[in-house]
Structures are given as C-alpha cells and as structure tokens.
mmCIF file of C-alpha atoms in Angstrom:
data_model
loop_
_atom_site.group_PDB
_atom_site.id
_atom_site.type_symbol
_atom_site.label_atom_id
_atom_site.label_comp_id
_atom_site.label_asym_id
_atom_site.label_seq_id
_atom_site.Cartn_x
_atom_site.Cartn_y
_atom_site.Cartn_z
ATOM 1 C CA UNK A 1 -11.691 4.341 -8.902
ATOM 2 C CA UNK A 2 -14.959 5.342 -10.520
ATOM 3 C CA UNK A 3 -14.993 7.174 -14.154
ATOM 4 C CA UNK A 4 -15.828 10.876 -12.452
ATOM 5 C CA UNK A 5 -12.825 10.469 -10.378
ATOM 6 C CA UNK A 6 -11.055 9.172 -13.598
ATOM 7 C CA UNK A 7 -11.937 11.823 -15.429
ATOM 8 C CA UNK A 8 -11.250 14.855 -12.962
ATOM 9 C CA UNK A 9 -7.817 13.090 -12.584
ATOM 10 C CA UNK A 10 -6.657 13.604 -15.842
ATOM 11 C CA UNK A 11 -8.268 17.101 -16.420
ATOM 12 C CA UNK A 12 -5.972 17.849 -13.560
ATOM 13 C CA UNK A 13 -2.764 16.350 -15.497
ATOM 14 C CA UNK A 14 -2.861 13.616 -12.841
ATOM 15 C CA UNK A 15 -2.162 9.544 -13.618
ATOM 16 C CA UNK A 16 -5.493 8.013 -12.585
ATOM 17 C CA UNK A 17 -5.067 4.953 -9.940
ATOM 18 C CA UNK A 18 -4.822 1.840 -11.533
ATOM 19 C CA UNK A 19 -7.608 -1.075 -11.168
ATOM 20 C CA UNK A 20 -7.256 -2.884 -7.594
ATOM 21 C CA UNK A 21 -7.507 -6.484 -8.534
ATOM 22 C CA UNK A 22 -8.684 -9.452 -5.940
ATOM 23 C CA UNK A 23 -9.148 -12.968 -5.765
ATOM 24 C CA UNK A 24 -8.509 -15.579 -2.797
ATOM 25 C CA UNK A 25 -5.049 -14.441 -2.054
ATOM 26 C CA UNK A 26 -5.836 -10.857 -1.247
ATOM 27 C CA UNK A 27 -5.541 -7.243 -2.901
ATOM 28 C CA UNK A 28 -3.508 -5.809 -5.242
ATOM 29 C CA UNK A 29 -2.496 -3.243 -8.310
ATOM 30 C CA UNK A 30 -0.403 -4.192 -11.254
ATOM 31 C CA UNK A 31 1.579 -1.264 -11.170
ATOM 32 C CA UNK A 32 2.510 1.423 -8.103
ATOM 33 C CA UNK A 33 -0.322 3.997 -7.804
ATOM 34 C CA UNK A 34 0.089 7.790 -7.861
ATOM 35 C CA UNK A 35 0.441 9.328 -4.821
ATOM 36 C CA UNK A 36 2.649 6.202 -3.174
ATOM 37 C CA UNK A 37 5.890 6.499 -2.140
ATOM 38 C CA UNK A 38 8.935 3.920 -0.092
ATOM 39 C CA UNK A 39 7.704 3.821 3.114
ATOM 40 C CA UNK A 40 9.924 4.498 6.481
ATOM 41 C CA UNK A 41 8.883 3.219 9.641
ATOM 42 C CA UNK A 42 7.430 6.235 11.132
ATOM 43 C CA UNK A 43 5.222 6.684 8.083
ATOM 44 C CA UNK A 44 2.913 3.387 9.973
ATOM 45 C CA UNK A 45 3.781 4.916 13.702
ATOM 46 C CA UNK A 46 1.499 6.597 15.668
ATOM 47 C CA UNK A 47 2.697 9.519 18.282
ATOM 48 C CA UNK A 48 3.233 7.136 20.975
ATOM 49 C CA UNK A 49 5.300 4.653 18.450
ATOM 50 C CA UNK A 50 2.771 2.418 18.486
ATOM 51 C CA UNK A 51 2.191 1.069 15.003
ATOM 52 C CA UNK A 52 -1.198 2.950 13.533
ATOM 53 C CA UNK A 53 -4.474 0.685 12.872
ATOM 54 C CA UNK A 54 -6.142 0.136 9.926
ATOM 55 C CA UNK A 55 -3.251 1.810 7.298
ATOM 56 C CA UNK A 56 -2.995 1.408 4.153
ATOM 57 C CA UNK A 57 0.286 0.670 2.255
ATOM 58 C CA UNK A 58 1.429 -2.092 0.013
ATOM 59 C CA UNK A 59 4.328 -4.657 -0.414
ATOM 60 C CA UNK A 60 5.890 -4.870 -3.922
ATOM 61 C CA UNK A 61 6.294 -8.567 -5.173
ATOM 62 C CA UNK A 62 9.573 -10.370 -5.894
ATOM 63 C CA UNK A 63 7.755 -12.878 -7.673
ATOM 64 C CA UNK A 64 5.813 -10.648 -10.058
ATOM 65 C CA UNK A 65 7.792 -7.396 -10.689
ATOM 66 C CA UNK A 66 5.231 -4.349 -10.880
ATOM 67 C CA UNK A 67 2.602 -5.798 -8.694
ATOM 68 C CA UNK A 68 1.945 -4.285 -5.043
ATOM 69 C CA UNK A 69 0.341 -5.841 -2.706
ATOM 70 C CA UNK A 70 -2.724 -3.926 -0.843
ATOM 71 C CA UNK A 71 -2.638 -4.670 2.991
ATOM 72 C CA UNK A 72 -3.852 -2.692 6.061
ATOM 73 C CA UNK A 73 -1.932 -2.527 8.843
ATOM 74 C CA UNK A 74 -3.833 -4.574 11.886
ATOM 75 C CA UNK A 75 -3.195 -5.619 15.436
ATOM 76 C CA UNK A 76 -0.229 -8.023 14.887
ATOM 77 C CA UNK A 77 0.017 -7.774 11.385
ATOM 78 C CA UNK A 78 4.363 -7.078 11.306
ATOM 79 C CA UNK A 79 3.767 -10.737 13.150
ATOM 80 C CA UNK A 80 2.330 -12.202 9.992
ATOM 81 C CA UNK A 81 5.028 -12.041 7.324
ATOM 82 C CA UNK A 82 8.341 -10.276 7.178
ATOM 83 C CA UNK A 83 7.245 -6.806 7.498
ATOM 84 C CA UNK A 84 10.720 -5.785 9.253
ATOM 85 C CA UNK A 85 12.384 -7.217 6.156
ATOM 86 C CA UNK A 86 10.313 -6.274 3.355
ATOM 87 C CA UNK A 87 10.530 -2.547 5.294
ATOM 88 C CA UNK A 88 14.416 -2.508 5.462
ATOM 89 C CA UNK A 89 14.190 -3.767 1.659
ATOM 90 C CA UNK A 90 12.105 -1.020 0.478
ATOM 91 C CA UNK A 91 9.370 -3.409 -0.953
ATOM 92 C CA UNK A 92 7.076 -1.355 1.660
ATOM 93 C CA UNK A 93 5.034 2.107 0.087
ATOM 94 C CA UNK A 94 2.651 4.280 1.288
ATOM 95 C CA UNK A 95 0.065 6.500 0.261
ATOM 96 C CA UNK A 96 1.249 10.122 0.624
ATOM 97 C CA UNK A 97 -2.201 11.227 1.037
ATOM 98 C CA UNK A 98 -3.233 10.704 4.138
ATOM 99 C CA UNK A 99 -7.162 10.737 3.325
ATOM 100 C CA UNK A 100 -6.862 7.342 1.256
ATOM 101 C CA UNK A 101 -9.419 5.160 3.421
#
C-alpha cells in the first residue's frame, strides 16, 4: 500500500492494509487485512459454477497464528493443496471488495 493510500485510509477512520511480505515460499500478511472476510464457496464461483480465474483470497496458517496466506485462484489450483478442507475449515477469506486486483 503506498503512503497516499495510507494516509487517505485513516483520514477516512479506516485500518490501512498491512505490509504484504514475500520470500521463496510465496505471499503473505501478518495479520487479516481490512476489507476480508471467511470465504464461502460461491464467493470464488463464477455464474456458470465454474471456479473464477485469477482471485484473490488467502489461507490463514495453522502453523503461524495471524498470518494469511496471499494466493490467486488459477486453473487447477483447489488441485494443489487442500483447498476443500481449508474452505470447510474456514482458514479461507476473501476480499469483500471486489476491485482488489
């Protein structure tokens, strides 16, 4: 997040998002951003219930509490780990604002 979107976020009473961190083993935030909330399984489906490309939403850790996990949702990616799980678990948010890119 730059520092103008910082700042307008707190003018507007609003918790700014939180640093995305990365290194070899992917994305992620040390604490739940604004604006994210438990995912349900139509949140990622499309109006054909096809799962929607290129989504964002996170997985929060069991091995580090307070960490989530940035991921995007790609052709096979439910394949890949256990998305079904982590969904019925609700370790699975999304970003209520659609716009988030």
């Amino acid at each position: 997040m730059s520092l103008i979107s910082k700042i307008k976020a707190e003018a507007k009473g609003e918790k700014p998002t939180p640093e995305l961190h990365k290194d070899a083993y992917g994305q992620w935030f040390n604490e739940q951003p604004p604006g994210t909330r438990q995912a349900v399984l139509n949140d990622l489906l499309d109006h054909n219930g096809n799962y929607r490309m290129n989504k964002p939403y996170l997985i929060a850790s069991e091995k580090t509490p307070g960490r989530f996990w940035a991921f995007r949702t790609r052709p096979g990616f439910e394949l890949r780990n256990d998305f079904d799980l982590f969904l019925e678990r609700g370790r699975v948010y999304v970003f209520e604002n659609t716009l988030i890119s």
